[in-house]
mmCIF file of C-alpha atoms in Angstrom:
data_model
loop_
_atom_site.group_PDB
_atom_site.id
_atom_site.type_symbol
_atom_site.label_atom_id
_atom_site.label_comp_id
_atom_site.label_asym_id
_atom_site.label_seq_id
_atom_site.Cartn_x
_atom_site.Cartn_y
_atom_site.Cartn_z
ATOM 1 C CA MET A 173 12.412 20.456 -6.166
ATOM 2 C CA SER A 174 10.390 22.688 -4.195
ATOM 3 C CA GLY A 175 7.530 22.019 -6.547
ATOM 4 C CA VAL A 176 7.943 18.438 -6.492
ATOM 5 C CA LEU A 177 7.788 18.578 -2.266
ATOM 6 C CA ALA A 178 4.854 20.917 -1.992
ATOM 7 C CA GLY A 179 2.259 19.858 -0.082
ATOM 8 C CA MET A 180 4.176 17.146 1.783
ATOM 9 C CA ALA A 181 3.713 15.943 5.039
ATOM 10 C CA LEU A 182 6.524 15.674 7.101
ATOM 11 C CA LEU A 183 7.399 13.532 9.874
ATOM 12 C CA ALA A 184 10.861 12.986 10.728
ATOM 13 C CA GLY A 185 11.191 9.473 12.181
ATOM 14 C CA CYS A 186 8.583 9.514 15.278
ATOM 15 C CA GLY A 187 10.572 7.891 18.317
ATOM 16 C CA THR A 188 14.063 8.043 16.611
ATOM 17 C CA GLY A 189 16.359 11.063 17.832
ATOM 18 C CA THR A 190 19.420 11.352 15.279
ATOM 19 C CA GLN A 191 22.192 9.358 16.158
ATOM 20 C CA GLU A 192 25.723 10.282 15.078
ATOM 21 C CA GLY A 193 27.064 8.776 12.295
ATOM 22 C CA ALA A 194 23.465 7.391 11.163
ATOM 23 C CA VAL A 195 23.115 7.318 7.633
ATOM 24 C CA LYS A 196 19.912 9.388 6.555
ATOM 25 C CA VAL A 197 17.016 7.574 4.451
ATOM 26 C CA ARG A 198 14.315 9.572 3.188
ATOM 27 C CA ILE A 199 11.280 7.731 2.507
ATOM 28 C CA GLY A 200 8.215 8.913 0.435
ATOM 29 C CA GLU A 201 5.425 6.766 1.270
ATOM 30 C CA VAL A 202 2.212 7.021 -1.205
ATOM 31 C CA THR A 203 -0.143 8.119 1.750
ATOM 32 C CA ARG A 204 -0.448 8.051 5.425
ATOM 33 C CA SER A 205 -2.432 4.432 6.229
ATOM 34 C CA ILE A 206 -2.755 2.228 8.919
ATOM 35 C CA PHE A 207 -2.546 -0.639 6.227
ATOM 36 C CA TYR A 208 0.922 0.541 6.352
ATOM 37 C CA ALA A 209 1.876 -0.519 10.470
ATOM 38 C CA PRO A 210 4.656 -2.572 9.526
ATOM 39 C CA GLN A 211 6.565 1.032 8.598
ATOM 40 C CA TYR A 212 5.587 3.060 11.437
ATOM 41 C CA VAL A 213 6.301 -0.137 13.972
ATOM 42 C CA ALA A 214 9.959 -0.014 12.513
ATOM 43 C CA ILE A 215 10.353 3.439 13.222
ATOM 44 C CA ASN A 216 8.789 3.653 16.426
ATOM 45 C CA LYS A 217 10.503 0.582 17.992
ATOM 46 C CA GLY A 218 13.598 2.185 17.052
ATOM 47 C CA PHE A 219 14.055 -0.876 14.614
ATOM 48 C CA PHE A 220 15.572 1.412 11.243
ATOM 49 C CA LYS A 221 17.923 3.099 14.495
ATOM 50 C CA GLU A 222 19.633 -0.126 15.706
ATOM 51 C CA GLN A 223 20.489 -0.954 11.852
ATOM 52 C CA GLY A 224 22.348 2.742 12.187
ATOM 53 C CA LEU A 225 19.367 4.220 9.999
ATOM 54 C CA ASP A 226 18.419 8.192 10.366
ATOM 55 C CA ILE A 227 14.627 7.967 8.890
ATOM 56 C CA GLU A 228 13.039 11.111 7.344
ATOM 57 C CA LEU A 229 9.265 10.144 6.669
ATOM 58 C CA LEU A 230 7.294 11.922 3.992
ATOM 59 C CA THR A 231 3.960 11.690 2.732
ATOM 60 C CA THR A 232 3.903 11.863 -1.159
ATOM 61 C CA ALA A 233 0.443 11.882 -1.831
ATOM 62 C CA GLY A 234 -0.420 9.571 -4.676
ATOM 63 C CA GLY A 235 1.552 7.023 -6.759
ATOM 64 C CA ASP A 236 2.602 9.595 -9.841
ATOM 65 C CA LYS A 237 3.828 12.022 -7.419
ATOM 66 C CA THR A 238 5.833 9.721 -5.221
ATOM 67 C CA MET A 239 7.209 8.168 -8.668
ATOM 68 C CA THR A 240 8.215 11.641 -9.560
ATOM 69 C CA THR A 241 9.863 12.259 -6.403
ATOM 70 C CA LEU A 242 12.131 9.839 -6.642
ATOM 71 C CA LEU A 243 13.029 9.781 -10.284
ATOM 72 C CA SER A 244 13.848 13.347 -9.248
ATOM 73 C CA GLY A 245 16.073 12.888 -5.791
ATOM 74 C CA GLY A 246 13.401 14.294 -3.551
ATOM 75 C CA ILE A 247 13.579 10.729 -1.692
ATOM 76 C CA ASP A 248 15.891 8.027 -1.608
ATOM 77 C CA VAL A 249 12.969 4.811 -1.134
ATOM 78 C CA ALA A 250 9.547 4.978 -2.194
ATOM 79 C CA LEU A 251 6.804 2.840 -0.182
ATOM 80 C CA VAL A 252 4.020 2.661 -3.376
ATOM 81 C CA GLY A 253 2.423 0.283 -5.632
ATOM 82 C CA SER A 254 4.248 -2.292 -7.998
ATOM 83 C CA GLU A 255 2.738 -1.003 -10.899
ATOM 84 C CA THR A 256 4.511 1.891 -10.566
ATOM 85 C CA SER A 257 7.908 0.837 -11.126
ATOM 86 C CA ILE A 258 5.901 -1.388 -14.371
ATOM 87 C CA TYR A 259 4.672 2.335 -15.632
ATOM 88 C CA VAL A 260 8.323 3.895 -15.150
ATOM 89 C CA HIS A 261 9.637 0.908 -17.054
ATOM 90 C CA GLN A 262 7.046 0.947 -19.850
ATOM 91 C CA GLN A 263 7.969 4.607 -19.958
ATOM 92 C CA GLY A 264 12.037 3.585 -20.990
ATOM 93 C CA SER A 265 14.409 4.151 -18.709
ATOM 94 C CA ASP A 266 18.027 4.385 -17.900
ATOM 95 C CA ASP A 267 17.942 4.388 -14.034
ATOM 96 C CA PRO A 268 15.500 1.483 -13.557
ATOM 97 C CA VAL A 269 13.036 1.767 -10.267
ATOM 98 C CA LEU A 270 14.046 -2.108 -8.777
ATOM 99 C CA ASN A 271 11.205 -3.285 -6.022
ATOM 100 C CA PHE A 272 13.156 -5.082 -3.153
ATOM 101 C CA HIS A 273 11.220 -5.423 -0.332
ATOM 102 C CA GLN A 274 7.414 -5.608 0.068
ATOM 103 C CA LEU A 275 5.246 -4.406 2.851
ATOM 104 C CA THR A 276 1.942 -5.467 2.053
ATOM 105 C CA GLN A 277 0.265 -8.746 -0.226
ATOM 106 C CA THR A 278 -2.911 -7.453 -0.569
ATOM 107 C CA ASP A 279 -5.091 -5.018 -1.929
ATOM 108 C CA GLY A 280 -6.469 -2.676 1.149
ATOM 109 C CA THR A 281 -9.675 -1.632 -0.062
ATOM 110 C CA PHE A 282 -12.981 -2.617 1.538
ATOM 111 C CA LEU A 283 -16.826 -2.730 -0.455
ATOM 112 C CA VAL A 284 -18.627 -0.423 1.460
ATOM 113 C CA SER A 285 -22.836 0.062 0.974
ATOM 114 C CA ARG A 286 -24.803 2.711 1.446
ATOM 115 C CA LYS A 287 -27.248 0.287 3.081
ATOM 116 C CA PRO A 288 -26.992 -2.465 5.372
ATOM 117 C CA LEU A 289 -26.542 -6.101 4.103
ATOM 118 C CA GLN A 290 -29.831 -7.916 4.112
ATOM 119 C CA GLY A 291 -28.888 -11.658 4.054
ATOM 120 C CA THR A 292 -25.935 -13.420 2.031
ATOM 121 C CA PHE A 293 -24.341 -10.734 -0.012
ATOM 122 C CA ASP A 294 -24.294 -11.413 -3.984
ATOM 123 C CA TRP A 295 -21.469 -9.265 -6.204
ATOM 124 C CA ASN A 296 -24.888 -9.159 -8.784
ATOM 125 C CA THR A 297 -26.744 -6.543 -6.578
ATOM 126 C CA LEU A 298 -23.978 -4.014 -7.580
ATOM 127 C CA LYS A 299 -25.319 -4.342 -11.333
ATOM 128 C CA GLY A 300 -27.083 -0.764 -12.501
ATOM 129 C CA SER A 301 -25.815 0.815 -9.215
ATOM 130 C CA THR A 302 -23.466 4.243 -8.777
ATOM 131 C CA PHE A 303 -20.245 3.029 -7.826
ATOM 132 C CA LEU A 304 -17.538 5.905 -6.655
ATOM 133 C CA GLY A 305 -14.200 4.256 -7.709
ATOM 134 C CA GLN A 306 -10.680 4.823 -7.095
ATOM 135 C CA ARG A 307 -8.326 7.019 -9.761
ATOM 136 C CA LYS A 308 -7.894 5.501 -12.913
ATOM 137 C CA GLY A 309 -4.616 3.429 -13.674
ATOM 138 C CA GLY A 310 -4.291 3.151 -10.051
ATOM 139 C CA MET A 311 -3.938 -0.184 -8.057
ATOM 140 C CA PRO A 312 -7.165 -0.008 -5.786
ATOM 141 C CA GLN A 313 -8.903 0.810 -8.878
ATOM 142 C CA MET A 314 -7.469 -1.977 -10.703
ATOM 143 C CA ALA A 315 -7.768 -4.523 -7.890
ATOM 144 C CA GLY A 316 -11.707 -3.016 -8.038
ATOM 145 C CA GLU A 317 -12.246 -3.768 -11.563
ATOM 146 C CA PHE A 318 -9.978 -7.259 -11.441
ATOM 147 C CA THR A 319 -12.599 -8.116 -8.838
ATOM 148 C CA LEU A 320 -15.864 -7.054 -10.371
ATOM 149 C CA LYS A 321 -14.840 -8.642 -13.783
ATOM 150 C CA LYS A 322 -14.507 -12.073 -11.934
ATOM 151 C CA HIS A 323 -17.720 -11.621 -10.446
ATOM 152 C CA GLY A 324 -19.480 -11.094 -13.639
ATOM 153 C CA ILE A 325 -19.681 -7.463 -13.638
ATOM 154 C CA ASP A 326 -18.215 -4.894 -16.455
ATOM 155 C CA PRO A 327 -17.393 -1.414 -14.668
ATOM 156 C CA LYS A 328 -17.857 0.375 -17.562
ATOM 157 C CA LYS A 329 -21.325 -1.278 -18.552
ATOM 158 C CA ASP A 330 -22.709 -2.788 -15.683
ATOM 159 C CA LEU A 331 -22.165 0.427 -13.352
ATOM 160 C CA ASN A 332 -22.204 3.911 -13.586
ATOM 161 C CA LEU A 333 -18.652 4.266 -12.309
ATOM 162 C CA LEU A 334 -17.511 7.695 -10.983
ATOM 163 C CA GLN A 335 -13.943 8.270 -10.959
ATOM 164 C CA ASN A 336 -13.889 12.243 -10.856
ATOM 165 C CA VAL A 337 -13.401 12.489 -7.216
ATOM 166 C CA ASP A 338 -9.765 13.322 -5.553
ATOM 167 C CA PHE A 339 -8.606 10.352 -3.663
ATOM 168 C CA ALA A 340 -9.047 12.247 -0.529
ATOM 169 C CA ASN A 341 -12.581 13.179 -0.960
ATOM 170 C CA ILE A 342 -13.962 9.955 -1.603
ATOM 171 C CA PRO A 343 -15.085 9.147 1.779
ATOM 172 C CA THR A 344 -16.353 12.847 2.354
ATOM 173 C CA ALA A 345 -18.343 12.261 -1.090
ATOM 174 C CA PHE A 346 -19.907 9.386 -0.192
ATOM 175 C CA ALA A 347 -20.858 10.428 3.581
ATOM 176 C CA SER A 348 -22.559 13.327 1.923
ATOM 177 C CA GLY A 349 -24.820 11.130 -0.433
ATOM 178 C CA THR A 350 -22.963 10.497 -3.921
ATOM 179 C CA GLY A 351 -23.149 7.272 -4.862
ATOM 180 C CA ASP A 352 -24.684 3.898 -3.692
ATOM 181 C CA TYR A 353 -21.390 1.856 -3.253
ATOM 182 C CA VAL A 354 -17.939 3.022 -2.600
ATOM 183 C CA GLN A 355 -14.167 1.501 -2.942
ATOM 184 C CA LEU A 356 -12.649 3.168 0.477
ATOM 185 C CA PHE A 357 -9.454 2.163 2.669
ATOM 186 C CA GLU A 358 -9.303 2.290 5.871
ATOM 187 C CA PRO A 359 -9.867 4.021 8.500
ATOM 188 C CA GLN A 360 -12.443 5.625 6.640
ATOM 189 C CA ALA A 361 -14.619 2.458 6.120
ATOM 190 C CA THR A 362 -14.749 1.686 9.561
ATOM 191 C CA MET A 363 -15.455 5.656 10.257
ATOM 192 C CA ILE A 364 -17.887 5.451 7.676
ATOM 193 C CA GLU A 365 -19.541 2.442 9.295
ATOM 194 C CA GLN A 366 -19.366 4.002 12.833
ATOM 195 C CA GLN A 367 -21.465 7.773 11.460
ATOM 196 C CA GLY A 368 -24.082 5.005 10.222
ATOM 197 C CA LYS A 369 -23.617 6.055 6.704
ATOM 198 C CA GLY A 370 -22.397 2.988 5.468
ATOM 199 C CA TYR A 371 -21.402 -0.382 5.773
ATOM 200 C CA VAL A 372 -18.646 -2.756 4.826
ATOM 201 C CA ILE A 373 -19.837 -5.675 3.024
ATOM 202 C CA ALA A 374 -17.051 -7.244 1.207
ATOM 203 C CA SER A 375 -12.859 -6.770 1.067
ATOM 204 C CA PHE A 376 -11.196 -6.415 -2.291
ATOM 205 C CA GLY A 377 -8.298 -7.621 -0.591
ATOM 206 C CA VAL A 378 -9.295 -10.627 -0.036
ATOM 207 C CA GLU A 379 -11.151 -11.273 -3.598
ATOM 208 C CA SER A 380 -7.663 -10.321 -5.475
ATOM 209 C CA GLY A 381 -5.617 -12.288 -3.850
ATOM 210 C CA LYS A 382 -2.019 -11.891 -3.115
ATOM 211 C CA LEU A 383 -0.126 -8.859 -5.167
ATOM 212 C CA PRO A 384 3.155 -7.026 -4.281
ATOM 213 C CA TYR A 385 0.624 -4.323 -3.520
ATOM 214 C CA THR A 386 2.911 -1.726 -1.058
ATOM 215 C CA VAL A 387 6.480 -2.142 -1.754
ATOM 216 C CA PHE A 388 9.839 -0.468 -0.944
ATOM 217 C CA MET A 389 11.379 0.490 -4.146
ATOM 218 C CA THR A 390 14.770 2.636 -5.119
ATOM 219 C CA LYS A 391 16.149 3.298 -8.390
ATOM 220 C CA LYS A 392 19.430 1.185 -9.543
ATOM 221 C CA SER A 393 22.044 3.526 -8.937
ATOM 222 C CA TYR A 394 21.181 4.296 -5.362
ATOM 223 C CA MET A 395 21.062 0.666 -4.575
ATOM 224 C CA THR A 396 24.372 0.493 -7.041
ATOM 225 C CA LYS A 397 25.915 3.007 -4.851
ATOM 226 C CA GLN A 398 24.558 2.298 -1.335
ATOM 227 C CA PRO A 399 24.041 -1.746 -1.249
ATOM 228 C CA ASP A 400 24.875 -1.795 3.008
ATOM 229 C CA THR A 401 22.141 1.124 3.156
ATOM 230 C CA VAL A 402 19.153 -0.886 1.521
ATOM 231 C CA GLN A 403 20.203 -4.188 3.147
ATOM 232 C CA LYS A 404 20.140 -2.352 6.450
ATOM 233 C CA PHE A 405 16.727 -0.717 5.608
ATOM 234 C CA SER A 406 15.625 -4.126 4.671
ATOM 235 C CA ASN A 407 16.557 -5.928 8.166
ATOM 236 C CA ALA A 408 14.758 -3.135 9.692
ATOM 237 C CA VAL A 409 11.518 -3.791 7.910
ATOM 238 C CA GLN A 410 11.837 -7.470 8.190
ATOM 239 C CA LYS A 411 12.345 -7.107 11.782
ATOM 240 C CA ALA A 412 9.094 -5.045 12.208
ATOM 241 C CA GLN A 413 7.068 -7.332 10.024
ATOM 242 C CA LEU A 414 8.189 -10.426 12.678
ATOM 243 C CA TRP A 415 6.920 -8.218 15.400
ATOM 244 C CA VAL A 416 3.770 -7.472 13.715
ATOM 245 C CA ALA A 417 3.062 -11.052 13.108
ATOM 246 C CA SER A 418 3.449 -12.178 16.491
ATOM 247 C CA SER A 419 1.650 -8.942 17.784
ATOM 248 C CA SER A 420 -1.337 -8.629 18.662
ATOM 249 C CA PRO A 421 -3.452 -5.618 17.256
ATOM 250 C CA GLU A 422 -3.531 -3.809 20.429
ATOM 251 C CA GLN A 423 -0.319 -4.099 21.177
ATOM 252 C CA ILE A 424 0.502 -2.951 16.966
ATOM 253 C CA ALA A 425 -1.998 0.066 17.683
ATOM 254 C CA GLU A 426 -0.092 1.014 20.270
ATOM 255 C CA ALA A 427 3.086 1.143 18.531
ATOM 256 C CA ILE A 428 1.588 3.243 15.158
ATOM 257 C CA LEU A 429 -0.618 5.097 16.963
ATOM 258 C CA PRO A 430 1.447 8.605 17.257
ATOM 259 C CA PHE A 431 1.484 8.444 13.397
ATOM 260 C CA PHE A 432 -2.189 8.910 13.593
ATOM 261 C CA PRO A 433 -3.105 11.213 16.231
ATOM 262 C CA ASP A 434 -6.443 12.383 15.163
ATOM 263 C CA THR A 435 -7.793 8.781 14.886
ATOM 264 C CA ASP A 436 -9.492 6.790 18.113
ATOM 265 C CA LYS A 437 -7.282 3.916 19.210
ATOM 266 C CA ALA A 438 -10.368 1.537 19.236
ATOM 267 C CA VAL A 439 -10.652 2.878 15.574
ATOM 268 C CA VAL A 440 -6.690 1.762 14.948
ATOM 269 C CA VAL A 441 -7.158 -1.232 16.677
ATOM 270 C CA GLY A 442 -9.835 -2.520 14.635
ATOM 271 C CA VAL A 443 -8.443 -1.900 11.169
ATOM 272 C CA VAL A 444 -5.218 -3.425 12.260
ATOM 273 C CA LYS A 445 -6.828 -6.669 13.264
ATOM 274 C CA ARG A 446 -9.247 -6.302 9.698
ATOM 275 C CA TYR A 447 -5.814 -6.123 8.057
ATOM 276 C CA LYS A 448 -3.892 -8.727 10.168
ATOM 277 C CA ASP A 449 -6.947 -11.421 9.960
ATOM 278 C CA GLN A 450 -6.680 -11.255 5.982
ATOM 279 C CA GLY A 451 -3.177 -11.415 5.969
ATOM 280 C CA SER A 452 -2.466 -8.007 4.051
ATOM 281 C CA PHE A 453 1.127 -7.587 5.834
ATOM 282 C CA ALA A 454 3.753 -9.411 4.239
ATOM 283 C CA ALA A 455 5.620 -11.730 6.800
ATOM 284 C CA ASP A 456 8.732 -10.990 4.811
ATOM 285 C CA GLY A 457 10.074 -8.601 1.980
ATOM 286 C CA ILE A 458 10.399 -11.101 -0.627
ATOM 287 C CA VAL A 459 8.213 -10.646 -3.964
ATOM 288 C CA ASP A 460 7.837 -13.806 -5.587
ATOM 289 C CA THR A 461 6.836 -14.180 -9.443
ATOM 290 C CA THR A 462 3.409 -16.009 -8.808
ATOM 291 C CA GLU A 463 2.419 -12.663 -7.030
ATOM 292 C CA TRP A 464 4.049 -10.306 -9.665
ATOM 293 C CA ASN A 465 2.152 -12.153 -12.874
ATOM 294 C CA ASN A 466 -1.125 -11.777 -10.623
ATOM 295 C CA LEU A 467 -0.303 -8.363 -10.067
ATOM 296 C CA GLN A 468 0.046 -7.923 -14.178
ATOM 297 C CA ASP A 469 -2.872 -9.769 -14.872
ATOM 298 C CA VAL A 470 -5.020 -7.639 -12.824
ATOM 299 C CA MET A 471 -3.121 -4.864 -14.879
ATOM 300 C CA GLU A 472 -4.057 -6.534 -17.962
ATOM 301 C CA ALA A 473 -7.317 -6.858 -16.941
ATOM 302 C CA ALA A 474 -7.518 -3.039 -16.600
ATOM 303 C CA GLY A 475 -6.162 -2.263 -19.808
ATOM 304 C CA GLU A 476 -3.301 -0.345 -18.094
ATOM 305 C CA LEU A 477 -0.157 -2.614 -19.259
ATOM 306 C CA LYS A 478 1.340 -2.031 -22.373
ATOM 307 C CA GLN A 479 3.731 -5.489 -22.181
ATOM 308 C CA ARG A 480 4.505 -7.929 -19.314
ATOM 309 C CA ALA A 481 7.566 -7.101 -17.436
ATOM 310 C CA ASP A 482 9.981 -9.233 -16.298
ATOM 311 C CA HIS A 483 10.218 -10.099 -13.043
ATOM 312 C CA ALA A 484 14.116 -10.479 -13.006
ATOM 313 C CA LYS A 485 14.388 -6.612 -14.010
ATOM 314 C CA LEU A 486 12.104 -4.738 -11.921
ATOM 315 C CA VAL A 487 12.382 -6.732 -8.665
ATOM 316 C CA ASP A 488 15.493 -7.335 -6.851
ATOM 317 C CA ASN A 489 14.911 -10.083 -3.588
ATOM 318 C CA HIS A 490 18.545 -10.255 -2.666
ATOM 319 C CA PHE A 491 18.118 -8.059 0.181
ATOM 320 C CA ALA A 492 15.073 -9.280 1.500
ATOM 321 C CA GLU A 493 15.861 -13.012 1.070
ATOM 322 C CA LYS A 494 19.112 -12.087 3.344
ATOM 323 C CA ALA A 495 17.254 -10.559 5.593
ATOM 324 C CA LYS A 496 14.582 -12.834 6.159
ATOM 325 C CA SER A 497 17.333 -15.521 6.700
ATOM 326 C CA SER A 498 19.551 -13.359 9.290
ATOM 327 C CA VAL A 499 17.021 -11.432 11.141
ATOM 328 C CA LYS A 500 15.339 -12.930 14.114
ATOM 329 C CA PRO A 501 12.537 -11.563 16.359
#
């Protein structure tokens, strides 16, 4: 287990002291990101604590590591892209990983250009350029390729596509002069802009449509043994989603700032506003079939889907549905 957990950043429930009789739940988030604001709100505003849950948050850098940690028992719940549950399903599993509460519903990356935009942006200007992309098989890269193909660009033929840079080093590589364009998450995109080394010119989240992009999931065995814990977890996240929907970017930034001690508050506010404005934060945890099918369309376009996965086999919406009907702001 120590090998799986090596290098993880640990943050035990910020602002939530351990309470007597609370059920401990270990969450593994695929990365630390403002994109996951409702999760941090649920922790810092005490919504998990209200449900009798003691949260331990681990940053399990990368989808593969997050899923490995979940499967091996190092965490109870994973916050990661739904495609990872499909990959596990494709490999065959006696204990499938089930999606039970959606957190984000769009891609979270942006197209950043080396040069400022002149006039109206035309995707065709990317042809012949060097494009610093994301990891092959990961949702950001697949959503990026899906968008490029939608605009008539073949990522393999029309671009010099670079995918040999580790996720954590992509912003630094671009800032150092690698690539004409880069696909970046926030707050890195905003920080590149502030440094005058790049300019956000388009949103892959807007372009690729609604997806179960980041979802809380767990093994079927855990769900079967602890359905009450899963329901309480879903209730807490739903309350956070309602709070985020009704709160200003400034209020949300204030609530999540302890999770981003090295990021300027103004940057956090701007990033939250950008994600809120484009509808990235899901209003509830339900993973509907339209989003599920769009996800698989994106995976198919990237050549990463052996066969389509049945929504009913890998998604259990009844916890999110109950939370939506019973939880009030």
